[in-house]
Coordinates of C-alpha atoms in Angstrom, one line a residue:
Chain A
M10 CA 12.2 32.7 15.6
S11 CA 9.1 34.4 15.7
G12 CA 7.7 38.0 15.1
K13 CA 6.0 40.5 16.4
Q14 CA 2.4 39.0 17.5
Y15 CA -1.2 40.8 16.4
S16 CA -4.0 40.0 17.6
E17 CA -8.1 40.9 16.7
T18 CA -11.5 39.7 18.2
Y19 CA -13.9 38.7 15.4
K20 CA -17.5 37.4 15.6
I21 CA -18.3 34.8 12.9
P22 CA -21.9 35.9 10.9
Y23 CA -24.0 33.6 9.7
F24 CA -23.2 34.3 6.4
E25 CA -19.6 32.6 6.5
T26 CA -21.1 29.3 8.0
D27 CA -22.2 26.2 6.2
I28 CA -25.2 23.9 5.9
K29 CA -23.8 22.8 9.7
G30 CA -23.1 26.6 10.8
E31 CA -19.5 26.5 10.8
L32 CA -17.6 28.5 9.5
T33 CA -16.4 27.7 5.5
L34 CA -12.9 26.5 4.9
A35 CA -12.7 29.9 2.3
S36 CA -14.0 32.5 5.5
L37 CA -11.6 31.0 7.5
V38 CA -8.7 32.7 5.0
N39 CA -10.6 35.3 4.4
I40 CA -10.7 36.1 8.4
L41 CA -7.3 35.2 8.8
I42 CA -5.2 37.2 5.6
L43 CA -7.6 40.1 6.9
A44 CA -6.1 40.4 9.9
S45 CA -2.9 40.3 8.9
E46 CA -3.7 43.5 6.7
H47 CA -4.7 44.6 9.7
Q48 CA -1.2 43.8 11.2
L49 CA 0.6 45.5 8.1
I50 CA -2.0 48.9 8.2
N51 CA -0.6 49.2 12.2
L52 CA 2.9 48.5 11.1
N53 CA 3.2 51.4 8.2
V54 CA 3.5 49.2 5.9
G55 CA 0.1 48.6 4.3
E56 CA -1.0 48.3 0.6
A57 CA -0.1 52.0 0.3
T58 CA 3.5 51.5 0.7
M59 CA 3.4 48.3 -1.1
H60 CA 1.9 50.0 -4.5
S61 CA 4.4 52.8 -4.3
L62 CA 7.3 50.2 -4.2
N63 CA 5.2 49.0 -6.8
L64 CA 4.8 45.6 -4.7
G65 CA 2.2 42.8 -3.7
W66 CA 1.9 40.0 -1.6
V67 CA 1.0 36.9 -3.3
V68 CA 0.6 33.6 -0.8
T69 CA 1.4 30.2 -2.6
Q70 CA 1.2 27.5 -0.2
Y71 CA -0.8 27.0 3.2
H72 CA -0.9 24.3 6.0
L73 CA -3.6 24.4 8.0
D74 CA -4.9 22.2 11.1
I75 CA -8.1 22.2 12.3
T76 CA -8.7 21.0 16.0
R77 CA -12.4 22.5 15.3
M78 CA -13.7 24.8 12.6
P79 CA -15.7 28.2 15.3
R80 CA -19.4 28.4 14.3
V81 CA -21.9 30.9 13.8
D82 CA -22.3 33.8 16.1
E83 CA -18.7 32.7 17.9
T84 CA -16.1 35.4 18.9
V85 CA -12.7 34.0 18.6
K86 CA -9.3 35.6 18.5
I87 CA -7.0 34.9 15.2
V88 CA -3.4 35.8 16.2
T89 CA -0.9 36.3 13.3
E90 CA 3.2 37.1 12.8
A91 CA 5.0 36.7 10.5
E92 CA 7.9 34.5 11.5
S93 CA 10.6 34.4 9.4
Y94 CA 11.9 35.0 5.6
N95 CA 15.0 34.3 3.5
K96 CA 15.5 35.7 0.3
Y97 CA 12.0 35.0 -1.3
F98 CA 9.9 33.4 0.8
C99 CA 8.1 34.6 3.7
Y100 CA 6.8 32.3 6.2
R101 CA 4.0 33.7 8.5
N102 CA 1.7 32.1 11.2
F103 CA -2.2 32.3 12.1
W104 CA -3.7 31.1 15.2
L105 CA -7.5 31.2 15.6
Y106 CA -8.6 30.5 19.7
D107 CA -12.3 30.4 20.7
E108 CA -14.0 32.2 23.4
A109 CA -12.1 29.8 26.3
G110 CA -9.0 29.9 24.5
N111 CA -8.9 27.1 23.4
Q112 CA -6.8 26.6 19.8
C113 CA -9.2 26.0 17.4
V114 CA -6.6 26.8 14.2
A115 CA -3.2 26.9 13.6
V116 CA -2.1 27.9 10.2
Q117 CA 0.9 28.4 8.6
S118 CA 1.9 29.9 5.2
I119 CA 4.5 31.0 2.6
F120 CA 3.9 34.6 0.8
V121 CA 6.1 36.3 -2.0
M122 CA 6.6 39.6 -3.2
M123 CA 5.2 40.0 -6.6
S124 CA 6.4 43.4 -9.4
Y125 CA 3.3 45.1 -10.6
E126 CA 5.8 45.6 -13.5
T127 CA 7.1 41.7 -14.6
R128 CA 4.3 39.9 -12.8
K129 CA 6.6 38.3 -11.5
M130 CA 8.2 37.2 -8.1
V131 CA 11.1 39.6 -6.9
A132 CA 14.0 39.1 -3.7
V133 CA 12.2 40.0 0.0
V134 CA 12.4 44.1 0.3
P135 CA 14.1 43.9 3.5
E136 CA 12.5 47.4 4.4
I137 CA 9.1 46.1 4.1
M138 CA 9.9 43.2 6.5
A139 CA 11.8 45.3 9.1
P140 CA 8.9 46.2 11.5
F141 CA 7.8 42.5 11.4
E142 CA 10.4 42.0 13.5
S143 CA 11.1 38.8 11.2
T144 CA 13.8 36.6 11.2
E145 CA 16.0 36.8 8.2
M146 CA 17.5 33.2 7.8
K147 CA 19.4 31.2 4.6
G148 CA 17.3 27.9 4.4
S149 CA 13.9 27.2 3.5
K150 CA 10.7 26.4 5.6
R151 CA 9.5 23.0 5.0
F152 CA 6.3 22.1 4.1
P153 CA 4.6 18.4 3.8
R154 CA 4.7 17.3 0.2
I155 CA 1.2 17.4 -1.7
Q156 CA 0.6 14.1 -2.9
K157 CA -0.1 14.1 -6.7
V158 CA -3.9 13.6 -8.2
D159 CA -3.5 10.0 -10.2
H160 CA -6.1 11.3 -12.7
A161 CA -6.4 7.5 -13.6
L162 CA -8.4 7.3 -10.1
A163 CA -9.6 10.9 -10.0
T164 CA -13.4 11.7 -10.2
S165 CA -14.0 15.6 -11.7
K166 CA -16.8 18.5 -11.8
A167 CA -16.4 22.0 -13.6
Y168 CA -16.3 24.8 -12.9
R169 CA -16.5 27.9 -15.3
V170 CA -15.2 31.3 -13.2
R171 CA -18.0 33.9 -12.7
Y172 CA -17.9 37.1 -12.6
F173 CA -17.9 37.4 -8.5
D174 CA -15.0 34.9 -8.6
I175 CA -13.1 37.6 -9.7
D176 CA -11.3 39.7 -6.8
G177 CA -9.5 43.6 -7.3
N178 CA -6.4 41.8 -8.7
Q179 CA -8.8 40.7 -12.1
H180 CA -8.6 37.1 -11.2
V181 CA -9.5 34.6 -9.7
N182 CA -9.8 35.0 -5.6
N183 CA -7.9 31.7 -4.2
V184 CA -10.4 31.3 -2.0
H185 CA -12.9 29.9 -4.6
Y186 CA -10.7 27.0 -5.0
F187 CA -11.4 25.9 -1.7
E188 CA -15.1 25.6 -2.6
W189 CA -14.1 23.9 -6.1
M190 CA -12.2 21.3 -4.4
L191 CA -15.0 20.6 -1.7
D192 CA -17.4 20.9 -3.9
A193 CA -16.1 18.5 -6.5
L194 CA -16.7 15.8 -3.3
D195 CA -20.4 14.1 -2.4
Y196 CA -22.8 15.8 -0.4
D197 CA -23.1 12.9 2.2
F198 CA -19.1 12.7 2.5
L199 CA -19.0 16.5 3.1
M200 CA -22.1 15.8 6.0
D201 CA -19.8 13.0 7.7
H202 CA -16.6 14.3 7.9
R203 CA -14.4 16.9 9.3
V204 CA -11.8 19.1 8.1
A205 CA -9.0 17.8 10.2
S206 CA -5.8 19.3 7.9
V207 CA -5.3 21.2 4.4
D208 CA -2.2 21.2 2.6
I209 CA -2.7 23.6 -0.5
R210 CA -0.2 25.0 -3.6
Y211 CA -0.9 27.5 -5.5
G212 CA 0.1 27.8 -9.2
H213 CA -1.2 29.4 -12.5
E214 CA -3.7 32.6 -12.7
I215 CA -7.6 31.4 -13.3
Q216 CA -9.3 34.3 -15.1
Y217 CA -12.8 35.1 -16.1
G218 CA -14.7 33.2 -17.9
Q219 CA -11.9 30.1 -18.4
M220 CA -13.3 26.2 -17.9
T221 CA -11.7 24.5 -14.8
Q222 CA -11.6 20.9 -13.7
S223 CA -11.5 20.5 -10.0
L224 CA -9.9 16.7 -9.6
V225 CA -10.2 14.3 -6.3
Q226 CA -8.9 11.3 -5.6
Q227 CA -9.9 9.5 -2.4
V228 CA -7.1 8.1 -0.6
T229 CA -7.7 5.8 2.4
E230 CA -5.2 4.3 4.3
E231 CA -6.2 2.1 7.5
A232 CA -8.1 4.9 9.6
A233 CA -6.6 7.9 8.0
I234 CA -8.8 9.3 5.4
T235 CA -7.3 12.2 2.9
T236 CA -8.6 13.8 -0.9
R237 CA -5.6 14.9 -3.0
H238 CA -7.2 17.6 -5.2
K239 CA -6.3 19.4 -8.5
V240 CA -7.8 22.6 -10.1
A241 CA -6.8 22.9 -13.2
V242 CA -7.8 24.8 -16.7
D243 CA -6.7 22.8 -19.8
D244 CA -3.4 21.4 -18.6
L245 CA -2.4 24.5 -16.4
S246 CA -2.5 23.2 -12.5
A247 CA -3.7 26.7 -10.7
A248 CA -3.7 24.8 -7.0
E249 CA -3.3 21.6 -5.8
A250 CA -3.8 20.2 -2.5
M251 CA -4.1 17.4 0.6
I252 CA -7.2 17.5 2.6
T253 CA -7.1 14.7 5.6
W254 CA -10.5 14.1 6.7
Q255 CA -12.3 13.1 10.2
P256 CA -15.2 10.8 11.2
R257 CA -18.2 13.3 12.3
Chain B
M15 CA -45.9 55.5 10.7
S16 CA -42.1 54.1 11.5
G17 CA -40.6 51.2 14.0
K18 CA -38.0 51.4 16.4
Q19 CA -34.8 52.1 14.8
Y20 CA -31.5 49.9 15.2
S21 CA -28.1 51.5 13.4
E22 CA -24.4 49.4 13.9
T23 CA -21.6 50.9 11.7
Y24 CA -19.8 48.4 9.3
K25 CA -16.6 48.2 7.7
I26 CA -16.3 46.8 5.0
P27 CA -13.3 44.0 4.3
Y28 CA -12.2 43.3 0.9
F29 CA -13.8 39.8 0.7
E30 CA -17.5 41.2 0.5
T31 CA -16.2 43.5 -2.5
D32 CA -15.8 42.5 -6.7
I33 CA -13.4 43.1 -9.0
K34 CA -14.7 46.7 -9.2
G35 CA -13.4 46.9 -5.3
E36 CA -17.3 48.2 -4.2
L37 CA -19.1 45.9 -2.0
T38 CA -21.4 43.6 -3.7
L39 CA -25.1 43.1 -3.4
A40 CA -25.5 39.6 -2.3
S41 CA -22.8 41.2 0.3
L42 CA -24.4 44.3 0.7
V43 CA -28.0 42.3 1.5
N44 CA -25.7 39.8 4.2
I45 CA -25.0 42.8 6.1
L46 CA -28.5 44.5 6.2
I47 CA -29.7 41.0 7.8
L48 CA -27.1 40.6 9.8
A49 CA -27.9 44.5 11.3
S50 CA -31.7 43.6 11.5
E51 CA -30.6 39.9 13.3
H52 CA -28.6 41.9 15.9
Q53 CA -32.0 44.1 16.5
L54 CA -34.0 41.4 17.3
I55 CA -31.5 40.1 19.5
N56 CA -31.4 43.1 21.2
L57 CA -35.3 43.4 21.8
N58 CA -35.1 40.0 22.9
V59 CA -37.3 38.5 19.7
G60 CA -34.1 36.9 18.2
E61 CA -33.9 33.3 16.7
A62 CA -34.5 31.3 20.4
T63 CA -37.5 33.1 20.9
M64 CA -39.1 32.2 17.0
H65 CA -37.5 28.5 17.9
S66 CA -39.6 28.4 21.1
L67 CA -42.6 29.4 19.1
N68 CA -41.7 26.7 15.6
L69 CA -41.8 30.1 13.6
G70 CA -38.8 31.4 11.0
W71 CA -38.5 34.9 9.1
V72 CA -38.5 34.3 5.5
V73 CA -38.0 37.1 2.7
T74 CA -40.1 37.1 0.1
Q75 CA -39.3 40.7 -1.4
Y76 CA -37.1 43.5 -1.6
H77 CA -36.8 46.8 -3.2
L78 CA -33.3 48.2 -3.3
D79 CA -32.0 52.0 -4.2
I80 CA -28.6 51.8 -4.5
T81 CA -27.1 55.7 -5.1
R82 CA -23.6 54.7 -4.7
M83 CA -21.9 51.0 -3.5
P84 CA -19.7 52.0 -0.9
R85 CA -15.5 50.5 -1.4
V86 CA -13.5 48.6 0.3
D87 CA -12.3 49.6 3.9
E88 CA -15.5 52.0 4.2
T89 CA -16.6 52.4 7.6
V90 CA -20.8 52.7 6.7
K91 CA -23.7 53.0 9.0
I92 CA -26.4 50.7 8.8
V93 CA -30.3 51.8 10.0
T94 CA -33.1 49.4 9.9
E95 CA -36.8 49.1 11.5
A96 CA -39.3 47.3 11.4
E97 CA -42.2 49.5 10.3
S98 CA -45.0 47.9 9.9
Y99 CA -47.0 44.4 9.4
N100 CA -50.8 43.7 8.6
K101 CA -51.7 40.1 9.3
Y102 CA -49.3 38.0 7.2
F103 CA -46.6 40.9 6.4
C104 CA -44.1 42.5 8.2
Y105 CA -42.6 45.6 6.5
R106 CA -39.1 46.6 7.0
N107 CA -36.5 48.8 6.1
F108 CA -32.9 49.7 6.0
W109 CA -30.9 52.2 4.8
L110 CA -27.0 52.7 4.5
Y111 CA -24.8 55.9 4.9
D112 CA -21.4 56.9 4.0
E113 CA -19.3 58.3 6.5
A114 CA -19.8 61.6 5.3
G115 CA -23.3 60.8 6.2
N116 CA -24.7 60.6 2.4
Q117 CA -27.3 57.8 1.7
C118 CA -25.8 55.0 -0.3
V119 CA -28.5 52.6 -0.2
A120 CA -32.3 52.3 0.7
V121 CA -34.2 49.1 1.1
Q122 CA -37.4 48.4 1.7
S123 CA -38.4 44.7 2.4
I124 CA -41.2 41.9 3.2
F125 CA -41.0 39.4 5.6
V126 CA -43.7 36.6 6.5
M127 CA -43.7 34.4 9.5
M128 CA -42.9 30.4 8.3
S129 CA -44.2 27.6 10.8
Y130 CA -41.4 24.5 10.7
E131 CA -43.9 22.4 11.5
T132 CA -45.9 23.1 8.2
R133 CA -43.5 24.2 6.5
K134 CA -46.1 27.1 5.7
M135 CA -46.6 30.8 6.4
V136 CA -48.5 31.8 9.0
A137 CA -50.5 34.9 10.7
V138 CA -47.8 37.9 11.9
V139 CA -47.8 36.9 16.0
P140 CA -48.3 40.3 17.3
E141 CA -45.9 39.6 20.7
I142 CA -42.9 39.4 18.3
M143 CA -44.1 42.9 16.9
A144 CA -45.0 44.6 20.0
P145 CA -41.4 45.2 20.8
F146 CA -40.5 46.9 17.4
E147 CA -43.0 49.5 18.1
S148 CA -43.9 48.3 14.3
T149 CA -47.4 49.9 12.9
E150 CA -50.5 47.5 12.4
M151 CA -51.9 48.5 9.4
K152 CA -55.1 47.3 7.4
G153 CA -53.5 47.3 3.9
S154 CA -50.8 46.2 1.9
K155 CA -47.7 48.0 0.9
R156 CA -47.4 49.0 -2.6
F157 CA -44.2 47.4 -4.3
P158 CA -43.2 47.8 -8.0
R159 CA -44.5 45.7 -10.4
I160 CA -41.5 43.1 -11.8
Q161 CA -42.1 42.6 -15.0
K162 CA -42.0 39.2 -16.3
V163 CA -38.9 37.2 -18.4
D164 CA -40.0 36.7 -22.2
H165 CA -38.2 33.6 -22.9
A166 CA -38.5 33.6 -26.6
L167 CA -36.0 36.9 -25.7
A168 CA -34.0 35.9 -23.4
T169 CA -30.6 34.5 -22.6
S170 CA -29.3 32.1 -19.8
K171 CA -26.7 30.3 -18.2
A172 CA -27.1 27.3 -15.8
Y173 CA -26.2 26.6 -12.5
R174 CA -25.8 23.8 -10.7
V175 CA -26.2 24.3 -6.5
R176 CA -23.1 23.5 -4.9
Y177 CA -22.9 22.5 -1.5
F178 CA -21.8 25.9 -0.7
D179 CA -25.3 27.4 -1.4
I180 CA -26.6 25.8 1.3
D181 CA -27.3 27.4 4.1
G182 CA -28.2 26.1 7.8
N183 CA -32.0 26.0 6.6
Q184 CA -31.1 23.5 3.9
H185 CA -31.7 25.7 0.7
V186 CA -29.8 27.7 -1.5
N187 CA -29.5 31.0 0.9
N188 CA -31.0 33.8 -1.2
V189 CA -28.5 36.3 -1.8
H190 CA -26.9 33.4 -3.8
Y191 CA -29.7 34.7 -6.9
F192 CA -28.4 38.1 -6.4
E193 CA -24.9 36.4 -7.9
W194 CA -26.8 34.0 -10.7
M195 CA -28.6 37.2 -12.3
L196 CA -25.4 39.3 -12.6
D197 CA -23.1 36.8 -13.7
A198 CA -25.7 35.6 -16.6
L199 CA -24.8 39.2 -18.2
D200 CA -22.4 39.7 -20.0
Y201 CA -19.3 40.3 -18.3
D202 CA -18.3 44.1 -20.8
F203 CA -22.1 45.0 -19.5
L204 CA -21.3 44.7 -15.7
M205 CA -17.9 46.1 -16.1
D206 CA -20.0 49.2 -17.8
H207 CA -22.5 50.5 -15.9
R208 CA -23.7 49.5 -12.1
V209 CA -26.7 48.8 -10.1
A210 CA -28.9 52.0 -9.7
S211 CA -32.6 49.6 -8.0
V212 CA -33.5 46.2 -7.5
D213 CA -36.3 44.5 -7.4
I214 CA -36.4 40.6 -6.6
R215 CA -39.6 38.1 -5.5
Y216 CA -38.4 34.7 -4.1
G217 CA -40.9 32.0 -5.0
H218 CA -39.8 28.1 -4.8
E219 CA -37.1 26.6 -2.7
I220 CA -34.2 25.4 -4.3
Q221 CA -32.0 22.1 -3.3
Y222 CA -28.4 21.0 -3.3
G223 CA -27.8 19.8 -6.9
Q224 CA -30.8 21.4 -8.7
M225 CA -30.3 22.6 -11.9
T226 CA -31.0 26.0 -12.2
Q227 CA -31.4 28.7 -15.2
S228 CA -30.5 32.0 -15.0
L229 CA -32.7 34.0 -17.7
V230 CA -32.1 37.8 -18.4
Q231 CA -33.6 39.8 -20.8
Q232 CA -32.3 43.4 -21.3
V233 CA -35.3 45.8 -22.1
T234 CA -33.5 49.4 -22.9
E235 CA -36.3 52.6 -23.0
E236 CA -35.1 55.6 -23.8
A237 CA -32.0 56.4 -22.0
A238 CA -32.8 53.3 -19.1
I239 CA -31.9 50.6 -19.3
T240 CA -33.6 47.7 -17.1
T241 CA -32.5 43.8 -17.3
R242 CA -35.7 41.1 -16.1
H243 CA -34.7 38.0 -14.4
K244 CA -35.5 35.2 -13.7
V245 CA -34.2 31.9 -12.4
A246 CA -35.9 29.0 -12.3
V247 CA -35.5 25.3 -11.6
D248 CA -37.5 23.2 -14.8
D249 CA -40.6 25.3 -14.6
L250 CA -40.4 26.4 -11.0
S251 CA -39.6 30.1 -10.9
A252 CA -36.9 30.2 -7.5
A253 CA -37.0 34.3 -7.8
E254 CA -38.1 37.3 -10.6
A255 CA -36.4 40.5 -10.4
M256 CA -36.0 44.0 -12.2
I257 CA -32.8 45.7 -12.4
T258 CA -32.3 49.3 -13.4
W259 CA -28.7 50.3 -14.7
Q260 CA -26.8 53.4 -14.8
P261 CA -23.8 53.8 -17.6
R262 CA -20.4 54.4 -15.3

């Protein structure tokens, strides 16, 4: 079960890296999505095709396994495939390799098709999927269950939505949630640990000027450190996530 | 009077553009600086050389003229040259052209060399400058005078320095000041106007966790709209700027 693969190389510029010179989570997802857009264009089912059908792609969930985040000036290889789909959900995979061919990152994702008219999810249009050679399936692919934040045990930081958080779809671009989730952790914790895996599921959209809360709860079970996250506007959840960490 | 020119092409990815699909000011400066880094590497006076001398480059001032901001997916040509230098200041120019060869952006900048040991400015090292074929000059190049914000007439927004605002030099990367300066303006103003020119001068460094104020004062003289900006931590000014705007 797998779709047609597309790959490209990418050189990590300094401005997509953090204080340690490592690619940020937000930039990682940006460059993976950019590669998938290039596949769509190559297969003639790019944004123009989607627009003509009044449809857009919306990501609902990511699972990321990060062996090593690439560093500034590294040239990496990004591979992606639209693996499979069912009536409503499309499953796309991504991999990122370093120059020596080592796998640095593996990502599984769920996308849905949204109607620009109704702003609601629609059934997957098979003609769009055909060029990807994705497998049509009956069931759903299982993703890890994201544990909820216990508000009583969580700390939080507030983030006012800024002009540059808003993208061409007039809402907060979802990569900003990674920044709000990680920034809500202590500086020393971020310096002493690295992200090993992320599970994130998206909910309500967020608009310009809204005040968001980024809640975080740290859970340590034996040697494993997990943080549970929620970005919310009042009672509406915009994203929930679960991140596992390793000491540096 | 001009140095050796370096040029490269660059395709604008979606994640470097704003709600209107136009390259952001911050990303513009990022990709210009990236091109200048590539020139340094090509001429064998890159970061490795600077590190071996315990020196770093620090930008102190930019003047930007923006005819048109390139849009998502446009392929642009970036040209840069280290025009000239005197005892302490190096003058570097940048241009950005669209595919039809129209000039979109022209930038003049001032850089200084900083010692990593003393964290202070040092006299320009002529051996570093030689490969650029820059003109050595006695006097200084004039830049427009940046008018001060009148605190009594200014509005302000507060920005807490976040983990991802900090770069490999352990301080706030100066492109974030553009975001703080523009975000301090009203949404409707930003939607209805475009940036025609920017003059910005950098001052004190800002550190993680500090609370900054982004002050802005709008000055309208006849048809010309100018905004005056200051980013400050308490009484210390981190950057002052003057931006001219045109209605869309």
